[in-house]
Amino acid sequence: VKDKMKGVVKYAAGPMNVELREVDIPKLGPRDVLIAVRACTVDMTDVDIWRWKPPMGTPITREEAPWMRKAWVKIPVILGAEIAGEVTNVGAQVKRVRIGDRVVVKYGLEPCGECPQCKLGRYDLCEAVVQVGRMTDGGFAEYVKVPEAAAIRFPDNLTFEEAAPTEMVVTAFHSFWMTFMRPGSVVVIMGPGVVGLFATQLAKELGARKVILTGTEGDEKRLELGKKLGADVIVNVTKESLFDIVMNETNDIGADLVMDFTGNPSAINKAFDIVSVRGTIHCTGNPRTGIRGEVTIPWIAINAKEIRITGSKVWRATTDEWLRVLNLMGQGRIKTSPLLGNKYPLEKWQEAFEARESKRELLPIITPEL
Ligand SMILES: [Zn+2]
């Protein structure tokens, strides 16, 4: 029996320090399952860990970031978080998952069990959820080991490639989940990246009456794709006035919901201008302005317009949300296939990372079998 496998390992802190290595196939605990990875899509966090972009390398202190309870990344670690594969082995106490099941891996594998929220039994509020491909080995490998609870069966009519980026759909879904969006809303989606394009589809699915998708110079192709996926209006903010367009589209009311998937400080600032009175601004993107992500905002707009501000993190999305997303994907109401890129074998992981980083591809796929 084979006991070694190939995996893409971040082996030391600092820029680069990633290579394909031969490592042990993980040993299963009684409640673990072993998954043969069939497809794992590359996300920007993989690229950021490879490049060691801030805040990856920033030391975390309680004073600076009191919400952070663990390091970003455990070193060494096999990268890869958007995983679809086939169960090939199960621990002795595994009951629900069977060998041969086609599963995706829930990104927040399990609550930490030790933080103040976990101690209160509020596991879905855990402050340090274990994230696959960051705090424990991920899917750029032939096999990945996860707790049974994190292996979620996906609908038969989806391919492994289509199912792999479920985490990105859940990221968009959990954003809406936290906003309590009302039907008939005008929604501005900032950023036509992977999550923004899934949010565009979801906004329509959830009953938005108008979706305005924004991007900057260089995003032209992605904006066009957004239009095909349901955006009613696309705006290139480098060339056009977002404020004028939103006001024009809403009879000078502004948008009910403005969602940021860019983390760009100027986009977040602009959100306060274009949101309506008693509207909602939702923050999913991470500003790259240091460990605290400080941005300048027009504070007075919050009280003058009675604005609500919400935030979300995908690792806190529950299994319930994952199942709802997979159901929508299985019904073809949310499509991942228009975003999929090329397939790369493990040996060409760096090409796949570069395709993602350069925006040539939205979702390059690493496929161990190739
Ligand atoms: Zn916890």
Short mmCIF file of C-alpha atoms and ligand atoms in Angstrom, two decimals:
data_model
loop_
_atom_site.label_atom_id
_atom_site.label_comp_id
_atom_site.label_asym_id
_atom_site.label_seq_id
_atom_site.Cartn_x
_atom_site.Cartn_y
_atom_site.Cartn_z
CA VAL A 1 0.00 0.00 0.00
CA LYS A 2 1.20 3.45 -0.90
CA ASP A 3 2.19 5.59 2.10
CA LYS A 4 3.72 8.64 0.40
CA MET A 5 2.05 11.34 -1.68
CA LYS A 6 2.88 14.59 -3.43
CA GLY A 7 1.82 17.91 -1.89
CA VAL A 8 2.47 21.61 -2.44
CA VAL A 9 4.06 22.69 0.85
CA LYS A 10 4.68 26.15 2.31
CA TYR A 11 7.74 25.07 4.27
CA ALA A 12 8.96 28.33 5.84
CA ALA A 13 7.75 31.84 6.62
CA GLY A 14 8.67 34.64 4.20
CA PRO A 15 8.14 35.17 0.46
CA MET A 16 8.01 32.07 -1.77
CA ASN A 17 9.24 29.04 0.23
CA VAL A 18 6.69 26.79 -1.48
CA GLU A 19 7.60 23.58 -3.28
CA LEU A 20 6.18 20.24 -4.33
CA ARG A 21 7.33 17.64 -1.80
CA GLU A 22 6.85 14.00 -1.11
CA VAL A 23 5.13 13.68 2.25
CA ASP A 24 3.37 10.97 4.28
CA ILE A 25 -0.24 10.18 3.45
CA PRO A 26 -2.09 11.39 6.57
CA LYS A 27 -3.02 8.85 9.25
CA LEU A 28 -6.68 8.88 10.19
CA GLY A 29 -8.10 9.46 13.66
CA PRO A 30 -11.34 7.63 14.52
CA ARG A 31 -13.54 10.49 13.24
CA ASP A 32 -11.46 11.48 10.19
CA VAL A 33 -11.97 10.72 6.53
CA LEU A 34 -9.33 10.50 3.81
CA ILE A 35 -10.20 12.17 0.52
CA ALA A 36 -8.45 11.59 -2.81
CA VAL A 37 -8.36 15.12 -4.23
CA ARG A 38 -9.82 15.32 -7.75
CA ALA A 39 -9.87 19.13 -8.13
CA CYS A 40 -8.68 22.04 -5.99
CA THR A 41 -9.04 25.58 -7.27
CA VAL A 42 -6.45 28.26 -6.51
CA ASP A 43 -7.61 31.24 -4.48
CA MET A 44 -5.94 34.55 -3.72
CA THR A 45 -5.11 33.50 -0.17
CA ASP A 46 -2.97 30.67 -1.59
CA VAL A 47 -1.17 33.25 -3.70
CA ASP A 48 -0.84 35.63 -0.73
CA ILE A 49 0.67 32.91 1.45
CA TRP A 50 3.12 32.04 -1.33
CA ARG A 51 4.10 35.71 -1.79
CA TRP A 52 3.79 36.32 1.98
CA LYS A 53 1.81 39.49 1.42
CA PRO A 54 0.82 41.53 4.45
CA PRO A 55 -0.76 40.77 6.81
CA MET A 56 0.62 37.22 6.43
CA GLY A 57 4.02 38.03 7.84
CA THR A 58 2.84 40.61 10.35
CA PRO A 59 3.28 39.63 13.98
CA ILE A 60 -0.12 39.66 15.67
CA THR A 61 -0.46 41.24 19.09
CA ARG A 62 -3.54 41.47 21.31
CA GLU A 63 -3.22 45.26 21.26
CA GLU A 64 -3.16 45.54 17.48
CA ALA A 65 -5.69 42.87 16.57
CA PRO A 66 -7.67 41.70 19.59
CA TRP A 67 -9.94 39.61 17.33
CA MET A 68 -7.06 37.43 16.13
CA ARG A 69 -6.41 34.43 18.33
CA LYS A 70 -4.11 32.36 16.15
CA ALA A 71 -1.46 32.90 13.51
CA TRP A 72 -2.68 33.11 9.91
CA VAL A 73 -0.78 30.08 8.75
CA LYS A 74 0.76 27.06 10.42
CA ILE A 75 4.18 26.28 8.93
CA PRO A 76 4.79 23.85 7.27
CA VAL A 77 1.40 23.42 5.63
CA ILE A 78 0.02 21.98 2.38
CA LEU A 79 -1.89 24.81 0.68
CA GLY A 80 -5.24 24.58 -1.13
CA ALA A 81 -8.67 25.30 0.36
CA GLU A 82 -11.23 24.77 -2.43
CA ILE A 83 -11.33 21.01 -2.45
CA ALA A 84 -13.48 18.39 -4.15
CA GLY A 85 -12.61 14.71 -4.09
CA GLU A 86 -13.60 11.16 -3.41
CA VAL A 87 -13.55 9.51 0.00
CA THR A 88 -11.09 6.59 -0.02
CA ASN A 89 -10.88 5.69 3.66
CA VAL A 90 -12.78 6.42 6.88
CA GLY A 91 -11.94 6.22 10.60
CA ALA A 92 -13.50 3.58 12.86
CA GLN A 93 -16.16 5.91 14.31
CA VAL A 94 -17.21 7.59 11.07
CA LYS A 95 -20.91 7.04 10.49
CA ARG A 96 -22.31 9.44 7.90
CA VAL A 97 -19.61 9.49 5.21
CA ARG A 98 -18.83 6.39 3.15
CA ILE A 99 -15.95 5.29 0.94
CA GLY A 100 -16.71 6.41 -2.61
CA ASP A 101 -18.67 9.52 -1.60
CA ARG A 102 -18.00 12.61 -3.71
CA VAL A 103 -17.45 15.45 -1.25
CA VAL A 104 -16.35 19.05 -0.91
CA VAL A 105 -14.42 20.18 2.14
CA LYS A 106 -15.98 22.77 4.42
CA TYR A 107 -13.35 25.49 4.76
CA GLY A 108 -13.84 26.03 8.50
CA LEU A 109 -13.10 22.44 9.43
CA GLU A 110 -14.05 22.59 13.07
CA PRO A 111 -14.31 25.04 15.97
CA CYS A 112 -11.14 25.43 18.04
CA GLY A 113 -12.83 24.23 21.24
CA GLU A 114 -10.77 26.58 23.39
CA CYS A 115 -11.82 30.17 22.72
CA PRO A 116 -14.33 32.03 24.95
CA GLN A 117 -17.17 31.41 22.44
CA CYS A 118 -16.44 27.69 22.19
CA LYS A 119 -16.37 27.50 26.00
CA LEU A 120 -19.94 28.84 25.94
CA GLY A 121 -20.90 26.16 23.40
CA ARG A 122 -21.41 28.79 20.69
CA TYR A 123 -19.32 26.83 18.20
CA ASP A 124 -20.55 28.71 15.12
CA LEU A 125 -19.16 31.90 16.70
CA CYS A 126 -15.71 30.36 17.27
CA GLU A 127 -12.96 32.97 17.12
CA ALA A 128 -10.30 30.62 15.78
CA VAL A 129 -12.00 28.12 13.47
CA VAL A 130 -9.47 25.69 12.01
CA GLN A 131 -9.12 26.56 8.32
CA VAL A 132 -8.07 23.93 5.81
CA GLY A 133 -4.97 24.70 3.75
CA ARG A 134 -3.90 27.35 6.26
CA MET A 135 -3.90 25.94 9.79
CA THR A 136 -3.98 22.32 8.68
CA ASP A 137 -2.97 20.54 5.46
CA GLY A 138 -5.09 21.34 2.40
CA GLY A 139 -5.92 20.10 -1.06
CA PHE A 140 -2.94 20.73 -3.33
CA ALA A 141 -1.99 17.12 -2.70
CA GLU A 142 -3.06 13.65 -3.73
CA TYR A 143 -4.95 13.19 -0.45
CA VAL A 144 -6.34 15.35 2.33
CA LYS A 145 -7.55 14.31 5.78
CA VAL A 146 -10.52 16.13 7.32
CA PRO A 147 -12.93 15.51 10.20
CA GLU A 148 -16.07 13.68 9.06
CA ALA A 149 -18.19 16.75 9.80
CA ALA A 150 -16.25 18.79 7.22
CA ALA A 151 -16.76 16.34 4.34
CA ILE A 152 -19.98 17.37 2.62
CA ARG A 153 -21.52 15.34 -0.21
CA PHE A 154 -22.30 17.33 -3.34
CA PRO A 155 -25.01 16.77 -5.98
CA ASP A 156 -24.40 14.06 -8.59
CA ASN A 157 -24.86 16.39 -11.53
CA LEU A 158 -21.85 18.54 -10.55
CA THR A 159 -18.36 17.61 -11.70
CA PHE A 160 -15.42 17.68 -9.28
CA GLU A 161 -14.20 20.82 -11.05
CA GLU A 162 -17.57 22.55 -10.70
CA ALA A 163 -17.82 21.59 -7.03
CA ALA A 164 -14.25 22.53 -6.03
CA PRO A 165 -14.86 26.30 -5.69
CA THR A 166 -17.96 25.83 -3.50
CA GLU A 167 -16.09 27.69 -0.75
CA MET A 168 -16.10 30.82 -2.93
CA VAL A 169 -19.84 30.52 -3.50
CA VAL A 170 -20.30 30.09 0.25
CA THR A 171 -18.21 33.23 0.80
CA ALA A 172 -20.71 35.17 -1.31
CA PHE A 173 -23.69 33.37 0.23
CA HIS A 174 -22.52 34.00 3.82
CA SER A 175 -22.16 37.69 2.93
CA PHE A 176 -25.86 37.87 2.01
CA TRP A 177 -26.70 35.69 5.01
CA MET A 178 -25.24 38.37 7.29
CA THR A 179 -26.97 41.31 5.55
CA PHE A 180 -30.59 40.09 5.71
CA MET A 181 -31.08 41.54 2.22
CA ARG A 182 -34.67 42.43 1.40
CA PRO A 183 -36.32 41.31 -1.85
CA GLY A 184 -36.54 44.01 -4.49
CA SER A 185 -33.27 45.62 -3.39
CA VAL A 186 -30.87 47.56 -5.56
CA VAL A 187 -27.49 45.96 -4.85
CA VAL A 188 -24.07 47.35 -5.70
CA ILE A 189 -21.38 44.68 -5.85
CA MET A 190 -17.87 46.09 -5.74
CA GLY A 191 -15.27 43.88 -7.35
CA PRO A 192 -15.88 41.46 -10.26
CA GLY A 193 -13.53 38.78 -8.88
CA VAL A 194 -14.57 35.24 -8.10
CA VAL A 195 -16.67 36.09 -5.03
CA GLY A 196 -18.15 39.21 -6.66
CA LEU A 197 -19.27 37.17 -9.67
CA PHE A 198 -20.90 34.56 -7.43
CA ALA A 199 -22.51 37.38 -5.41
CA THR A 200 -23.89 38.78 -8.67
CA GLN A 201 -25.63 35.48 -9.40
CA LEU A 202 -26.83 35.15 -5.81
CA ALA A 203 -28.22 38.68 -5.67
CA LYS A 204 -30.50 37.89 -8.60
CA GLU A 205 -31.41 34.51 -7.11
CA LEU A 206 -32.36 36.26 -3.83
CA GLY A 207 -34.67 38.71 -5.56
CA ALA A 208 -32.60 41.83 -6.14
CA ARG A 209 -34.39 44.06 -8.64
CA LYS A 210 -31.18 45.60 -9.92
CA VAL A 211 -27.54 44.55 -9.60
CA ILE A 212 -24.81 47.08 -10.30
CA LEU A 213 -21.37 45.45 -10.61
CA THR A 214 -18.25 47.62 -10.39
CA GLY A 215 -14.62 47.15 -11.37
CA THR A 216 -11.55 49.12 -12.33
CA GLU A 217 -9.29 49.33 -15.36
CA GLY A 218 -8.21 45.83 -16.31
CA ASP A 219 -11.48 44.28 -15.13
CA GLU A 220 -13.25 44.76 -18.48
CA LYS A 221 -13.52 41.04 -19.31
CA ARG A 222 -14.70 40.18 -15.81
CA LEU A 223 -17.33 42.92 -15.93
CA GLU A 224 -18.59 41.53 -19.25
CA LEU A 225 -18.77 38.07 -17.68
CA GLY A 226 -20.70 39.63 -14.79
CA LYS A 227 -23.21 40.97 -17.25
CA LYS A 228 -23.70 37.49 -18.72
CA LEU A 229 -24.18 36.15 -15.18
CA GLY A 230 -26.94 38.60 -14.36
CA ALA A 231 -25.55 42.07 -13.58
CA ASP A 232 -27.98 44.70 -14.89
CA VAL A 233 -25.43 47.50 -14.97
CA ILE A 234 -21.62 47.30 -15.08
CA VAL A 235 -19.44 50.25 -14.10
CA ASN A 236 -15.74 50.80 -14.74
CA VAL A 237 -15.02 53.22 -11.88
CA THR A 238 -11.73 54.28 -13.48
CA LYS A 239 -13.65 55.78 -16.38
CA GLU A 240 -17.15 56.45 -15.05
CA SER A 241 -18.67 58.15 -12.00
CA LEU A 242 -20.09 55.41 -9.80
CA PHE A 243 -21.98 57.99 -7.75
CA ASP A 244 -23.70 59.46 -10.83
CA ILE A 245 -24.61 56.05 -12.19
CA VAL A 246 -26.01 54.74 -8.91
CA MET A 247 -28.04 57.92 -8.36
CA ASN A 248 -29.30 57.76 -11.92
CA GLU A 249 -30.31 54.11 -11.55
CA THR A 250 -32.12 54.71 -8.23
CA ASN A 251 -33.92 58.04 -8.74
CA ASP A 252 -31.38 59.71 -6.43
CA ILE A 253 -32.16 57.32 -3.57
CA GLY A 254 -28.94 55.31 -3.55
CA ALA A 255 -28.48 51.56 -3.24
CA ASP A 256 -30.22 49.47 -0.57
CA LEU A 257 -27.15 47.29 -0.20
CA VAL A 258 -23.51 47.96 -1.11
CA MET A 259 -21.21 44.96 -0.85
CA ASP A 260 -17.45 45.28 -0.93
CA PHE A 261 -15.43 42.35 -2.25
CA THR A 262 -12.30 44.39 -3.01
CA GLY A 263 -10.94 45.65 0.30
CA ASN A 264 -9.93 48.71 -1.66
CA PRO A 265 -10.02 51.70 0.73
CA SER A 266 -11.37 54.05 -1.94
CA ALA A 267 -14.17 51.60 -2.79
CA ILE A 268 -15.14 51.25 0.88
CA ASN A 269 -15.08 55.04 1.26
CA LYS A 270 -17.29 55.44 -1.82
CA ALA A 271 -19.81 52.95 -0.43
CA PHE A 272 -20.94 55.55 2.11
CA ASP A 273 -21.81 57.98 -0.68
CA ILE A 274 -23.86 55.56 -2.75
CA VAL A 275 -25.77 53.69 -0.03
CA SER A 276 -29.32 54.88 0.58
CA VAL A 277 -30.73 56.24 3.82
CA ARG A 278 -31.06 53.26 6.19
CA GLY A 279 -29.18 51.13 3.68
CA THR A 280 -26.57 48.50 4.44
CA ILE A 281 -22.85 48.35 3.68
CA HIS A 282 -21.41 44.87 3.77
CA CYS A 283 -17.67 44.17 4.13
CA THR A 284 -16.22 40.91 2.85
CA GLY A 285 -12.95 42.08 1.23
CA ASN A 286 -9.88 42.53 3.42
CA PRO A 287 -8.19 45.94 3.17
CA ARG A 288 -4.42 45.44 2.72
CA THR A 289 -3.62 48.41 4.90
CA GLY A 290 -1.88 46.63 7.75
CA ILE A 291 -3.04 44.23 10.40
CA ARG A 292 -5.97 46.47 11.39
CA GLY A 293 -7.06 47.17 7.80
CA GLU A 294 -7.56 50.85 8.61
CA VAL A 295 -9.51 52.87 6.03
CA THR A 296 -10.87 56.40 6.00
CA ILE A 297 -14.65 56.70 5.91
CA PRO A 298 -17.11 59.61 6.07
CA TRP A 299 -18.20 58.85 9.61
CA ILE A 300 -21.08 61.32 9.64
CA ALA A 301 -22.81 59.43 6.85
CA ILE A 302 -23.44 56.62 9.32
CA ASN A 303 -25.66 58.63 11.64
CA ALA A 304 -27.00 61.06 9.04
CA LYS A 305 -28.19 58.17 6.83
CA GLU A 306 -28.78 55.63 9.64
CA ILE A 307 -26.51 53.18 7.84
CA ARG A 308 -26.05 49.59 8.96
CA ILE A 309 -22.61 48.01 8.50
CA THR A 310 -22.22 44.24 8.43
CA GLY A 311 -19.28 41.91 7.91
CA SER A 312 -18.67 38.25 7.21
CA LYS A 313 -15.99 35.57 7.16
CA VAL A 314 -16.49 32.36 5.23
CA TRP A 315 -14.92 30.16 7.89
CA ARG A 316 -17.88 30.98 10.14
CA ALA A 317 -20.47 29.79 7.58
CA THR A 318 -22.33 26.78 8.96
CA THR A 319 -22.89 23.37 7.38
CA ASP A 320 -26.49 24.52 6.88
CA GLU A 321 -25.25 27.32 4.62
CA TRP A 322 -22.95 24.95 2.70
CA LEU A 323 -25.89 22.60 2.05
CA ARG A 324 -28.07 25.46 0.85
CA VAL A 325 -25.32 26.58 -1.54
CA LEU A 326 -24.74 23.06 -2.90
CA ASN A 327 -28.48 22.74 -3.44
CA LEU A 328 -28.54 25.96 -5.49
CA MET A 329 -25.49 24.78 -7.46
CA GLY A 330 -27.10 21.39 -8.09
CA GLN A 331 -30.20 23.10 -9.46
CA GLY A 332 -28.00 25.14 -11.81
CA ARG A 333 -29.14 28.39 -10.22
CA ILE A 334 -25.57 29.32 -9.29
CA LYS A 335 -22.99 28.35 -11.91
CA THR A 336 -19.27 27.95 -11.26
CA SER A 337 -18.31 26.60 -14.71
CA PRO A 338 -18.12 30.04 -16.44
CA LEU A 339 -15.36 30.99 -13.97
CA LEU A 340 -13.25 27.83 -14.21
CA GLY A 341 -9.75 28.13 -15.67
CA ASN A 342 -7.29 25.58 -16.98
CA LYS A 343 -6.30 22.34 -15.30
CA TYR A 344 -2.78 21.99 -13.95
CA PRO A 345 -1.00 18.95 -12.52
CA LEU A 346 0.56 19.34 -9.04
CA GLU A 347 3.97 19.79 -10.65
CA LYS A 348 2.75 22.99 -12.35
CA TRP A 349 1.30 24.57 -9.19
CA GLN A 350 3.36 27.72 -9.74
CA GLU A 351 1.88 28.26 -13.21
CA ALA A 352 -1.59 27.92 -11.70
CA PHE A 353 -0.74 30.42 -8.94
CA GLU A 354 0.60 32.88 -11.52
CA ALA A 355 -2.53 32.52 -13.65
CA ARG A 356 -4.62 33.49 -10.60
CA GLU A 357 -2.32 36.29 -9.48
CA SER A 358 -2.15 37.92 -12.92
CA LYS A 359 -5.96 37.68 -13.27
CA ARG A 360 -5.51 35.69 -16.49
CA GLU A 361 -7.75 33.05 -14.93
CA LEU A 362 -10.40 33.37 -12.23
CA LEU A 363 -10.26 29.80 -10.99
CA PRO A 364 -7.24 27.75 -12.13
CA ILE A 365 -7.73 24.09 -11.19
CA ILE A 366 -5.04 21.88 -9.73
CA THR A 367 -5.79 18.25 -10.52
CA PRO A 368 -3.51 15.67 -8.87
CA GLU A 369 -4.48 12.96 -11.38
CA LEU A 370 -3.15 14.81 -14.45
ZN ZN B 1 -13.31 28.46 19.34
#
